[in-house]
Amino acid sequence: MKKSSILFTLLAMGITVAQAASVYTITLTSGERFTDCTIIYKSTNETKFSGKNKAGKVVTKKVSQSSIINMREVVKQEEEPEITPPATEAEPSAPAETPAPEAPAEQAPAENTTPAAETAAPEPIADGNIAQRAGEEKAADVTVRLREKLAKIDTEVAKISKPSQALLNQTRNVKERISRQLADMDQRALEIAKLQDDFNKAGADDFTFSKVSADERDRYVRDGQAAYQAMKIDMKEKKGRRKVGGLDKFEIMRDRYQGITEYKAAHDWYIKTLHDLQKKWTRMYDKETASRKRLGADKRQAMATVDERQYEELAAKLKEDGDDIASVWFVPQTRNLKMLSISVNKVKDAIRRNEREPIDKAVGTVPSLLQQFWSDMDSVRMAMVTGNLEGADEQIKKVPSYQIIMGLKQQLLPNEYRTPIREQYRETQQEITKRMREYRRLKASLERAISSLDRITSNAEAQIDSALAATQKELDADIGENTMEVVQDKPESETAPAEQQPAAAN
């Protein structure tokens, strides 16, 4: 029995659409998609357009050029132009040979429409899920066909002059049985239509990066550059106290922002400042030491006591601010030998540590890594929201920058910035997996429902076809008997020549 092939068109692939000139489909980085768009104005930096949003409402948007992922022109197929009859048809008095020169003019429209048809060739829809699974025919069409064939039984039986009792019993039983089944078929058809609609939309819902918003993507770079600018301001100051502040700010960069591109310049500036302070503080220390050597023992002891008291007072003030004098930079007093000694030793140690320790190869690479990561993630997201779940799954497994970012040292990218990236990556991966699972579930449910309805309708159609075949058999026999009666009623004169032919031969 012929299968109900119309059912399996519900899983049809590769639907195309016609497009129209000067109308666009625009997709933004936010995932928003606008159809039937017309451009109001467009500059190098921004575009203003009017189009329909997801809800079908006409809106006007002004967006930056960088936020437009795809702007595809839609060109609708034009209707074939009507061929204007030759002018000679309107002039009956024209000579017979005048149509000949008009022949090229008649062919012109056909020649002109050929390129137009080529340019208007439909393009595949970008939205993979909707385009590839856009079955629009409903399973209810099958039950409509069965009802039509069921009604045909009565029509065909009515053509028979004297239908047999066996035929009447067969057709009556088939009609009663199939009529009872049609309500169940209708319900199954509605369920298939609902499953088809859910299947068409499966996986193509919007998705937003909730762990790291668009504004937060470059937060690490912005924070690092702010620290660099603050360091530069302090380093440029002539006063020693501000210079020391610049050292503290660099050390914040060293601990947290080695990943930014400005770090190398900041490092060079830091080393230069350390050398400048070493010379200055060493000179002050040597001068004070020489001065005290000329004093008596009691005087030197008294000054040492004052040095100790001033040092303790400074330590107490720093502690109130939450700092430890042993670990932060401070400006030594010009005549305080203890402060000068500590500061000289500290600056020498800092120079030794920073010049000895090599700069990591990854220094300055984090901004480009982050930019590449989010570009890849935007591609993954676009595949998701257009229903290309397999493509999204493949892409997210091959984001090379992710593993590099996760392997960076704390000084290059602190956990404060790394953790949200890890969480966003995993959340996106989980969403893809969830959507693929739901897609497969809906696909299996749809195929089962289609297969079940196909079996039922095929069986019902076979019964109807059997009844129609039996009806046709009796109808053929009925027509045959009538034909024989007509032949027997013909006048003998019409058949005589055929009967006399053998006698003539004898």
Short mmCIF file of C-alpha atoms in Angstrom, two decimals:
data_model
loop_
_atom_site.label_atom_id
_atom_site.label_comp_id
_atom_site.label_asym_id
_atom_site.label_seq_id
_atom_site.Cartn_x
_atom_site.Cartn_y
_atom_site.Cartn_z
CA MET A 1 0.00 0.00 0.00
CA LYS A 2 1.32 3.44 -0.82
CA LYS A 3 2.58 5.22 2.29
CA SER A 4 1.28 8.62 3.27
CA SER A 5 4.33 10.47 2.03
CA ILE A 6 2.83 13.82 2.98
CA LEU A 7 3.48 12.99 6.64
CA PHE A 8 7.20 12.77 6.21
CA THR A 9 7.39 16.20 4.60
CA LEU A 10 7.07 17.43 8.20
CA LEU A 11 10.81 16.81 8.48
CA ALA A 12 11.63 18.45 5.15
CA MET A 13 15.08 20.04 4.85
CA GLY A 14 16.54 22.99 2.98
CA ILE A 15 13.63 25.42 2.64
CA THR A 16 14.46 28.58 0.67
CA VAL A 17 12.74 31.92 0.53
CA ALA A 18 12.35 34.62 -2.09
CA GLN A 19 13.84 38.00 -1.37
CA ALA A 20 12.99 41.57 -2.27
CA ALA A 21 15.26 44.47 -3.20
CA SER A 22 16.03 47.21 -0.65
CA VAL A 23 14.72 45.08 2.22
CA TYR A 24 17.09 43.53 4.76
CA THR A 25 17.20 40.95 7.51
CA ILE A 26 19.43 42.33 10.29
CA THR A 27 20.93 40.33 13.19
CA LEU A 28 22.64 42.09 16.12
CA THR A 29 25.30 40.85 18.56
CA SER A 30 22.61 40.84 21.26
CA GLY A 31 20.81 38.08 19.36
CA GLU A 32 17.97 40.36 18.26
CA ARG A 33 16.78 39.70 14.71
CA PHE A 34 14.73 42.11 12.61
CA THR A 35 12.98 41.30 9.34
CA ASP A 36 11.57 43.44 6.52
CA CYS A 37 14.07 46.17 7.44
CA THR A 38 14.46 49.38 5.49
CA ILE A 39 17.53 51.57 5.99
CA ILE A 40 16.73 55.11 7.14
CA TYR A 41 20.36 56.20 7.05
CA LYS A 42 23.77 54.57 7.28
CA SER A 43 27.15 56.09 8.19
CA THR A 44 30.59 54.62 8.85
CA ASN A 45 29.80 54.37 12.57
CA GLU A 46 26.08 53.69 12.87
CA THR A 47 22.97 52.54 11.05
CA LYS A 48 19.35 53.56 11.61
CA PHE A 49 16.67 51.24 10.29
CA SER A 50 13.02 50.30 10.64
CA GLY A 51 11.89 46.66 10.75
CA LYS A 52 9.84 43.99 12.48
CA ASN A 53 11.06 42.49 15.75
CA LYS A 54 10.49 38.93 17.01
CA ALA A 55 6.92 39.79 18.02
CA GLY A 56 6.15 41.17 14.55
CA LYS A 57 5.98 44.77 15.79
CA VAL A 58 7.53 47.48 13.59
CA VAL A 59 10.29 49.30 15.47
CA THR A 60 12.97 51.84 14.61
CA LYS A 61 16.51 51.22 15.86
CA LYS A 62 19.78 53.14 15.74
CA VAL A 63 22.79 50.87 16.32
CA SER A 64 26.56 51.02 15.91
CA GLN A 65 28.06 49.27 12.90
CA SER A 66 30.07 46.95 15.19
CA SER A 67 26.88 45.59 16.78
CA ILE A 68 25.55 44.29 13.43
CA ILE A 69 26.57 40.65 12.93
CA ASN A 70 24.71 40.11 9.68
CA MET A 71 22.75 42.39 7.34
CA ARG A 72 21.40 40.34 4.45
CA GLU A 73 19.54 41.97 1.58
CA VAL A 74 16.27 40.23 0.74
CA VAL A 75 15.26 40.29 -2.94
CA LYS A 76 11.71 39.14 -3.77
CA GLN A 77 11.05 37.31 -7.02
CA GLU A 78 9.26 39.61 -9.41
CA GLU A 79 6.17 38.45 -11.30
CA GLU A 80 6.63 37.76 -15.00
CA PRO A 81 5.79 40.96 -16.91
CA GLU A 82 2.84 40.79 -19.25
CA ILE A 83 3.91 40.83 -22.88
CA THR A 84 2.38 43.83 -24.63
CA PRO A 85 0.78 42.81 -27.92
CA PRO A 86 2.46 44.23 -31.04
CA ALA A 87 1.29 47.62 -32.17
CA THR A 88 0.20 46.11 -35.49
CA GLU A 89 -2.65 44.22 -33.77
CA ALA A 90 -4.26 47.54 -32.97
CA GLU A 91 -3.97 48.60 -36.62
CA PRO A 92 -6.11 46.31 -38.80
CA SER A 93 -5.31 48.32 -41.93
CA ALA A 94 -1.55 47.69 -41.65
CA PRO A 95 0.04 45.56 -44.38
CA ALA A 96 0.53 41.85 -43.69
CA GLU A 97 4.32 42.15 -43.73
CA THR A 98 4.50 44.81 -41.00
CA PRO A 99 4.60 42.31 -38.05
CA ALA A 100 8.03 41.05 -39.18
CA PRO A 101 9.99 44.14 -37.93
CA GLU A 102 8.11 43.94 -34.64
CA ALA A 103 9.51 40.44 -33.80
CA PRO A 104 12.63 41.72 -31.99
CA ALA A 105 10.45 44.00 -29.86
CA GLU A 106 8.32 41.02 -28.84
CA GLN A 107 11.43 39.08 -27.80
CA ALA A 108 12.90 41.93 -25.78
CA PRO A 109 10.94 41.29 -22.58
CA ALA A 110 12.07 37.64 -22.53
CA GLU A 111 15.71 38.68 -22.96
CA ASN A 112 15.44 41.33 -20.23
CA THR A 113 13.82 39.01 -17.69
CA THR A 114 16.58 36.39 -17.87
CA PRO A 115 19.15 38.33 -15.79
CA ALA A 116 16.41 39.43 -13.38
CA ALA A 117 15.47 35.83 -12.74
CA GLU A 118 19.09 34.99 -12.05
CA THR A 119 19.58 37.85 -9.60
CA ALA A 120 16.33 36.98 -7.85
CA ALA A 121 17.48 33.42 -7.16
CA PRO A 122 16.43 32.55 -3.61
CA GLU A 123 19.10 32.17 -0.93
CA PRO A 124 19.04 29.72 1.99
CA ILE A 125 17.65 31.13 5.21
CA ALA A 126 20.39 31.86 7.75
CA ASP A 127 18.36 30.45 10.64
CA GLY A 128 19.33 26.78 10.39
CA ASN A 129 16.73 25.33 12.75
CA ILE A 130 13.76 27.09 11.15
CA ALA A 131 14.99 26.65 7.58
CA GLN A 132 15.91 22.97 7.82
CA ARG A 133 12.87 21.83 9.77
CA ALA A 134 10.16 24.11 8.44
CA GLY A 135 7.49 21.50 7.63
CA GLU A 136 4.38 23.58 7.09
CA GLU A 137 2.00 20.84 5.89
CA LYS A 138 -0.16 19.54 8.70
CA ALA A 139 -0.93 15.89 9.37
CA ALA A 140 -4.62 16.82 9.35
CA ASP A 141 -4.41 16.81 5.52
CA VAL A 142 -4.34 13.01 5.71
CA THR A 143 -7.69 12.76 7.50
CA VAL A 144 -9.16 15.18 4.97
CA ARG A 145 -8.09 12.85 2.16
CA LEU A 146 -9.58 9.84 3.94
CA ARG A 147 -12.91 11.64 4.33
CA GLU A 148 -12.93 12.48 0.64
CA LYS A 149 -12.25 8.87 -0.34
CA LEU A 150 -14.85 7.64 2.14
CA ALA A 151 -17.45 9.90 0.55
CA LYS A 152 -16.42 8.58 -2.86
CA ILE A 153 -17.68 5.10 -1.90
CA ASP A 154 -21.31 6.27 -1.83
CA THR A 155 -20.84 8.14 -5.09
CA GLU A 156 -19.47 5.07 -6.87
CA VAL A 157 -22.03 2.65 -5.39
CA ALA A 158 -24.82 4.95 -6.56
CA LYS A 159 -23.65 4.45 -10.14
CA ILE A 160 -24.43 0.72 -9.96
CA SER A 161 -27.96 -0.15 -11.01
CA LYS A 162 -28.27 -3.18 -8.73
CA PRO A 163 -25.35 -3.43 -6.22
CA SER A 164 -24.94 -6.83 -4.58
CA GLN A 165 -25.76 -7.34 -0.91
CA ALA A 166 -22.16 -8.38 -0.28
CA LEU A 167 -20.91 -5.07 -1.67
CA LEU A 168 -23.43 -3.11 0.37
CA ASN A 169 -22.38 -4.95 3.54
CA GLN A 170 -18.68 -4.39 2.82
CA THR A 171 -19.00 -0.67 2.11
CA ARG A 172 -21.28 -0.13 5.11
CA ASN A 173 -18.85 -1.86 7.47
CA VAL A 174 -15.87 0.07 6.07
CA LYS A 175 -17.65 3.43 6.41
CA GLU A 176 -18.75 2.73 10.00
CA ARG A 177 -15.34 1.44 11.05
CA ILE A 178 -13.33 4.26 9.44
CA SER A 179 -15.77 6.93 10.66
CA ARG A 180 -15.20 5.77 14.22
CA GLN A 181 -11.43 5.91 13.73
CA LEU A 182 -11.39 9.39 12.19
CA ALA A 183 -11.89 11.15 15.55
CA ASP A 184 -8.75 9.44 16.89
CA MET A 185 -6.86 10.32 13.70
CA ASP A 186 -7.92 13.95 14.03
CA GLN A 187 -6.59 14.04 17.60
CA ARG A 188 -3.33 12.45 16.55
CA ALA A 189 -3.02 14.94 13.69
CA LEU A 190 -3.44 17.85 16.11
CA GLU A 191 -0.78 16.39 18.40
CA ILE A 192 1.60 16.03 15.45
CA ALA A 193 0.96 19.63 14.43
CA LYS A 194 1.81 20.76 17.98
CA LEU A 195 4.93 18.58 18.08
CA GLN A 196 5.95 19.93 14.68
CA ASP A 197 5.61 23.50 15.92
CA ASP A 198 7.67 22.74 19.04
CA PHE A 199 10.24 20.91 16.93
CA ASN A 200 10.58 23.84 14.52
CA LYS A 201 11.36 26.14 17.45
CA ALA A 202 13.57 23.66 19.33
CA GLY A 203 16.91 25.16 20.29
CA ALA A 204 16.34 28.45 18.49
CA ASP A 205 15.35 30.46 21.57
CA ASP A 206 17.35 33.51 22.55
CA PHE A 207 20.32 33.13 24.87
CA THR A 208 22.07 35.82 26.92
CA PHE A 209 25.48 35.65 28.55
CA SER A 210 24.29 36.11 32.13
CA LYS A 211 27.59 35.54 33.96
CA VAL A 212 29.52 38.19 32.03
CA SER A 213 27.52 41.01 30.46
CA ALA A 214 28.70 42.83 27.33
CA ASP A 215 29.87 45.77 29.47
CA GLU A 216 31.89 43.48 31.73
CA ARG A 217 33.83 41.72 29.00
CA ASP A 218 36.70 44.21 29.07
CA ARG A 219 36.56 45.00 32.81
CA TYR A 220 40.01 43.49 33.40
CA VAL A 221 41.56 45.68 30.70
CA ARG A 222 39.78 48.80 31.97
CA ASP A 223 40.85 48.18 35.57
CA GLY A 224 44.43 47.49 34.52
CA GLN A 225 44.62 50.62 32.38
CA ALA A 226 43.18 52.69 35.24
CA ALA A 227 45.92 51.38 37.54
CA TYR A 228 48.51 52.23 34.88
CA GLN A 229 47.22 55.79 34.45
CA ALA A 230 47.21 56.31 38.24
CA MET A 231 50.80 55.05 38.43
CA LYS A 232 51.88 57.41 35.64
CA ILE A 233 50.35 60.41 37.40
CA ASP A 234 52.24 59.63 40.60
CA MET A 235 55.48 58.81 38.82
CA LYS A 236 55.47 62.18 37.04
CA GLU A 237 55.22 64.09 40.31
CA LYS A 238 58.43 65.71 41.53
CA LYS A 239 57.59 65.27 45.19
CA GLY A 240 59.04 62.18 46.82
CA ARG A 241 55.80 61.24 48.58
CA ARG A 242 53.99 60.97 45.24
CA LYS A 243 56.83 58.97 43.74
CA VAL A 244 56.42 56.41 46.50
CA GLY A 245 52.70 56.27 45.73
CA GLY A 246 53.58 55.42 42.14
CA LEU A 247 55.69 52.49 43.35
CA ASP A 248 52.75 51.09 45.30
CA LYS A 249 50.49 51.40 42.28
CA PHE A 250 52.95 49.58 40.06
CA GLU A 251 53.18 46.74 42.54
CA ILE A 252 49.39 46.43 42.34
CA MET A 253 49.84 46.10 38.57
CA ARG A 254 52.60 43.53 39.06
CA ASP A 255 50.35 41.42 41.27
CA ARG A 256 47.16 41.74 39.16
CA TYR A 257 47.56 43.34 35.74
CA GLN A 258 50.62 41.91 34.04
CA GLY A 259 48.28 40.80 31.27
CA ILE A 260 47.60 44.30 29.88
CA THR A 261 49.72 45.65 27.02
CA GLU A 262 50.83 48.68 29.07
CA TYR A 263 52.55 46.51 31.68
CA LYS A 264 55.93 46.39 29.93
CA ALA A 265 56.11 50.19 29.75
CA ALA A 266 55.02 50.39 33.40
CA HIS A 267 57.72 47.90 34.38
CA ASP A 268 60.45 49.93 32.65
CA TRP A 269 59.19 53.09 34.34
CA TYR A 270 59.15 51.34 37.71
CA ILE A 271 62.77 50.17 37.38
CA LYS A 272 63.89 53.66 36.36
CA THR A 273 62.10 55.19 39.37
CA LEU A 274 63.69 52.66 41.72
CA HIS A 275 67.15 53.62 40.48
CA ASP A 276 66.37 57.31 40.88
CA LEU A 277 65.16 56.79 44.46
CA GLN A 278 68.12 54.58 45.28
CA LYS A 279 70.53 57.34 44.28
CA LYS A 280 68.58 59.99 46.18
CA TRP A 281 68.09 58.00 49.40
CA THR A 282 71.64 56.64 49.36
CA ARG A 283 72.98 60.17 49.05
CA MET A 284 70.79 61.33 51.97
CA TYR A 285 71.84 58.32 54.08
CA ASP A 286 75.55 58.84 53.43
CA LYS A 287 75.26 62.54 54.24
CA GLU A 288 73.45 61.93 57.55
CA THR A 289 75.85 59.15 58.53
CA ALA A 290 78.87 61.42 57.94
CA SER A 291 77.19 64.22 59.88
CA ARG A 292 76.60 62.01 62.93
CA LYS A 293 80.14 60.74 63.00
CA ARG A 294 81.24 64.24 63.97
CA LEU A 295 78.93 64.23 67.00
CA GLY A 296 79.65 62.91 70.45
CA ALA A 297 78.37 59.56 71.64
CA ASP A 298 75.61 61.05 73.82
CA LYS A 299 74.36 63.23 70.98
CA ARG A 300 74.36 60.33 68.54
CA GLN A 301 72.42 58.19 71.05
CA ALA A 302 69.85 60.95 71.57
CA MET A 303 69.33 61.28 67.80
CA ALA A 304 68.97 57.50 67.44
CA THR A 305 66.25 57.60 70.11
CA VAL A 306 64.44 60.31 68.17
CA ASP A 307 64.81 58.22 64.96
CA GLU A 308 63.17 55.26 66.71
CA ARG A 309 60.28 57.34 68.08
CA GLN A 310 59.56 58.93 64.68
CA TYR A 311 59.67 55.52 63.01
CA GLU A 312 57.18 54.07 65.52
CA GLU A 313 54.88 57.06 65.09
CA LEU A 314 54.90 56.57 61.28
CA ALA A 315 54.26 52.83 61.70
CA ALA A 316 51.24 53.60 63.93
CA LYS A 317 49.77 56.01 61.36
CA LEU A 318 50.23 53.50 58.56
CA LYS A 319 48.59 50.83 60.68
CA GLU A 320 45.55 53.06 61.16
CA ASP A 321 45.30 53.18 57.37
CA GLY A 322 45.51 49.40 57.19
CA ASP A 323 49.13 49.27 56.00
CA ASP A 324 52.19 47.54 57.38
CA ILE A 325 55.32 49.71 57.43
CA ALA A 326 57.43 46.62 56.73
CA SER A 327 55.72 45.97 53.39
CA VAL A 328 54.67 49.37 51.99
CA TRP A 329 56.72 52.17 50.51
CA PHE A 330 57.07 55.31 52.61
CA VAL A 331 59.05 58.52 52.30
CA PRO A 332 61.92 58.59 54.83
CA GLN A 333 62.53 61.77 56.76
CA THR A 334 65.69 63.56 55.63
CA ARG A 335 67.49 63.35 59.02
CA ASN A 336 66.05 60.01 60.21
CA LEU A 337 68.89 57.55 59.78
CA LYS A 338 66.73 54.48 60.56
CA MET A 339 64.11 55.38 57.95
CA LEU A 340 66.82 56.13 55.37
CA SER A 341 68.59 52.84 56.06
CA ILE A 342 65.35 50.82 55.72
CA SER A 343 64.34 52.66 52.52
CA VAL A 344 67.77 52.23 50.86
CA ASN A 345 67.82 48.51 51.62
CA LYS A 346 64.24 48.10 50.39
CA VAL A 347 64.84 49.85 47.07
CA LYS A 348 68.02 47.84 46.45
CA ASP A 349 66.12 44.60 47.12
CA ALA A 350 63.28 45.65 44.77
CA ILE A 351 65.76 46.41 41.96
CA ARG A 352 67.48 43.09 42.43
CA ARG A 353 64.21 41.08 42.40
CA ASN A 354 62.65 42.82 39.41
CA GLU A 355 65.75 42.84 37.23
CA ARG A 356 66.52 39.20 37.99
CA GLU A 357 63.00 37.88 37.37
CA PRO A 358 62.26 37.45 33.61
CA ILE A 359 59.05 38.86 32.17
CA ASP A 360 56.47 36.19 31.36
CA LYS A 361 55.87 35.55 27.65
CA ALA A 362 52.13 36.02 28.22
CA VAL A 363 52.61 39.59 29.53
CA GLY A 364 50.48 41.98 27.50
CA THR A 365 48.56 39.23 25.67
CA VAL A 366 45.39 39.08 27.78
CA PRO A 367 43.37 41.80 25.94
CA SER A 368 43.75 40.00 22.60
CA LEU A 369 42.98 36.64 24.25
CA LEU A 370 39.80 38.04 25.79
CA GLN A 371 38.77 39.64 22.52
CA GLN A 372 39.26 36.36 20.64
CA PHE A 373 37.42 34.41 23.34
CA TRP A 374 34.34 36.61 23.22
CA SER A 375 34.37 36.66 19.43
CA ASP A 376 34.32 32.86 19.44
CA MET A 377 31.60 32.81 22.10
CA ASP A 378 29.48 35.22 20.04
CA SER A 379 29.77 32.81 17.11
CA VAL A 380 28.73 29.94 19.38
CA ARG A 381 25.75 31.95 20.62
CA MET A 382 24.69 32.88 17.09
CA ALA A 383 24.74 29.21 16.09
CA MET A 384 22.60 28.45 19.16
CA VAL A 385 19.90 31.07 18.60
CA THR A 386 19.56 30.12 14.91
CA GLY A 387 19.09 26.48 15.86
CA ASN A 388 22.44 25.14 14.60
CA LEU A 389 23.02 23.20 17.81
CA GLU A 390 25.48 20.71 16.38
CA GLY A 391 27.55 23.58 14.99
CA ALA A 392 27.42 25.37 18.35
CA ASP A 393 28.52 22.20 20.14
CA GLU A 394 31.46 21.74 17.77
CA GLN A 395 32.50 25.39 18.04
CA ILE A 396 32.46 25.60 21.83
CA LYS A 397 34.69 22.54 22.07
CA LYS A 398 37.24 24.28 19.86
CA VAL A 399 37.61 27.69 21.51
CA PRO A 400 41.44 27.76 21.74
CA SER A 401 41.64 30.94 23.79
CA TYR A 402 39.58 29.41 26.63
CA GLN A 403 42.20 26.87 27.71
CA ILE A 404 44.95 29.49 27.43
CA ILE A 405 42.98 31.93 29.61
CA MET A 406 42.28 29.25 32.20
CA GLY A 407 46.01 28.46 32.36
CA LEU A 408 47.20 32.04 32.98
CA LYS A 409 48.99 32.89 36.22
CA GLN A 410 47.21 34.90 38.91
CA GLN A 411 49.42 37.91 38.14
CA LEU A 412 48.31 37.87 34.50
CA LEU A 413 44.59 37.36 35.17
CA PRO A 414 43.32 37.13 38.77
CA ASN A 415 40.51 34.69 39.65
CA GLU A 416 38.24 37.67 40.15
CA TYR A 417 38.17 38.04 36.34
CA ARG A 418 38.82 34.43 35.36
CA THR A 419 36.02 32.76 37.39
CA PRO A 420 33.09 34.53 35.61
CA ILE A 421 34.60 33.52 32.25
CA ARG A 422 34.78 29.88 33.36
CA GLU A 423 31.21 30.02 34.65
CA GLN A 424 29.94 31.59 31.42
CA TYR A 425 31.70 29.01 29.28
CA ARG A 426 30.26 26.12 31.31
CA GLU A 427 26.76 27.62 31.40
CA THR A 428 26.80 28.00 27.60
CA GLN A 429 28.03 24.44 27.19
CA GLN A 430 25.28 23.14 29.49
CA GLU A 431 22.62 25.12 27.62
CA ILE A 432 23.75 23.64 24.30
CA THR A 433 23.62 20.13 25.78
CA LYS A 434 20.15 20.78 27.23
CA ARG A 435 18.83 22.13 23.93
CA MET A 436 20.29 19.22 21.96
CA ARG A 437 18.70 16.77 24.39
CA GLU A 438 15.32 18.50 24.03
CA TYR A 439 15.72 18.63 20.25
CA ARG A 440 16.41 14.89 20.06
CA ARG A 441 13.47 14.16 22.38
CA LEU A 442 11.08 16.21 20.25
CA LYS A 443 12.40 14.68 17.06
CA ALA A 444 11.90 11.14 18.39
CA SER A 445 8.40 12.00 19.66
CA LEU A 446 7.47 13.57 16.32
CA GLU A 447 8.76 10.61 14.32
CA ARG A 448 6.93 8.14 16.57
CA ALA A 449 3.69 10.10 16.27
CA ILE A 450 4.04 10.37 12.49
CA SER A 451 4.83 6.66 12.17
CA SER A 452 1.87 5.70 14.36
CA LEU A 453 -0.56 7.89 12.41
CA ASP A 454 0.87 6.61 9.15
CA ARG A 455 0.19 2.99 10.15
CA ILE A 456 -3.38 3.81 11.16
CA THR A 457 -4.17 5.87 8.08
CA SER A 458 -2.49 3.36 5.75
CA ASN A 459 -4.65 0.60 7.19
CA ALA A 460 -7.78 2.73 6.86
CA GLU A 461 -6.87 3.73 3.33
CA ALA A 462 -6.30 0.09 2.40
CA GLN A 463 -9.82 -0.78 3.60
CA ILE A 464 -11.33 2.12 1.65
CA ASP A 465 -9.36 1.19 -1.49
CA SER A 466 -10.55 -2.42 -1.16
CA ALA A 467 -14.17 -1.28 -0.96
CA LEU A 468 -13.68 1.05 -3.93
CA ALA A 469 -12.06 -1.75 -5.92
CA ALA A 470 -15.01 -4.05 -5.20
CA THR A 471 -17.39 -1.24 -6.18
CA GLN A 472 -15.50 -0.64 -9.41
CA LYS A 473 -15.63 -4.35 -10.23
CA GLU A 474 -19.43 -4.43 -9.96
CA LEU A 475 -19.67 -1.11 -11.80
CA ASP A 476 -17.62 -2.55 -14.69
CA ALA A 477 -19.87 -5.62 -14.82
CA ASP A 478 -22.98 -3.44 -14.72
CA ILE A 479 -21.73 -1.36 -17.66
CA GLY A 480 -20.83 -4.51 -19.60
CA GLU A 481 -24.39 -5.94 -19.41
CA ASN A 482 -25.93 -2.69 -20.62
CA THR A 483 -23.55 -2.65 -23.56
CA MET A 484 -24.53 -6.18 -24.61
CA GLU A 485 -28.22 -5.26 -24.56
CA VAL A 486 -27.54 -2.33 -26.87
CA VAL A 487 -25.73 -4.60 -29.35
CA GLN A 488 -28.61 -7.13 -29.43
CA ASP A 489 -31.19 -4.37 -30.08
CA LYS A 490 -29.50 -3.26 -33.32
CA PRO A 491 -31.54 -3.74 -36.56
CA GLU A 492 -30.83 -6.91 -38.56
CA SER A 493 -30.02 -4.84 -41.62
CA GLU A 494 -26.93 -3.45 -39.84
CA THR A 495 -25.59 -6.93 -39.13
CA ALA A 496 -26.58 -8.57 -42.44
CA PRO A 497 -23.49 -7.77 -44.50
CA ALA A 498 -21.32 -9.39 -41.82
CA GLU A 499 -23.49 -12.53 -41.86
CA GLN A 500 -23.64 -12.76 -45.67
CA GLN A 501 -19.95 -12.44 -46.22
CA PRO A 502 -19.16 -16.15 -45.75
CA ALA A 503 -22.00 -17.13 -48.17
CA ALA A 504 -20.52 -14.94 -50.89
CA ALA A 505 -17.23 -16.65 -50.41
CA ASN A 506 -18.84 -20.00 -51.01
#
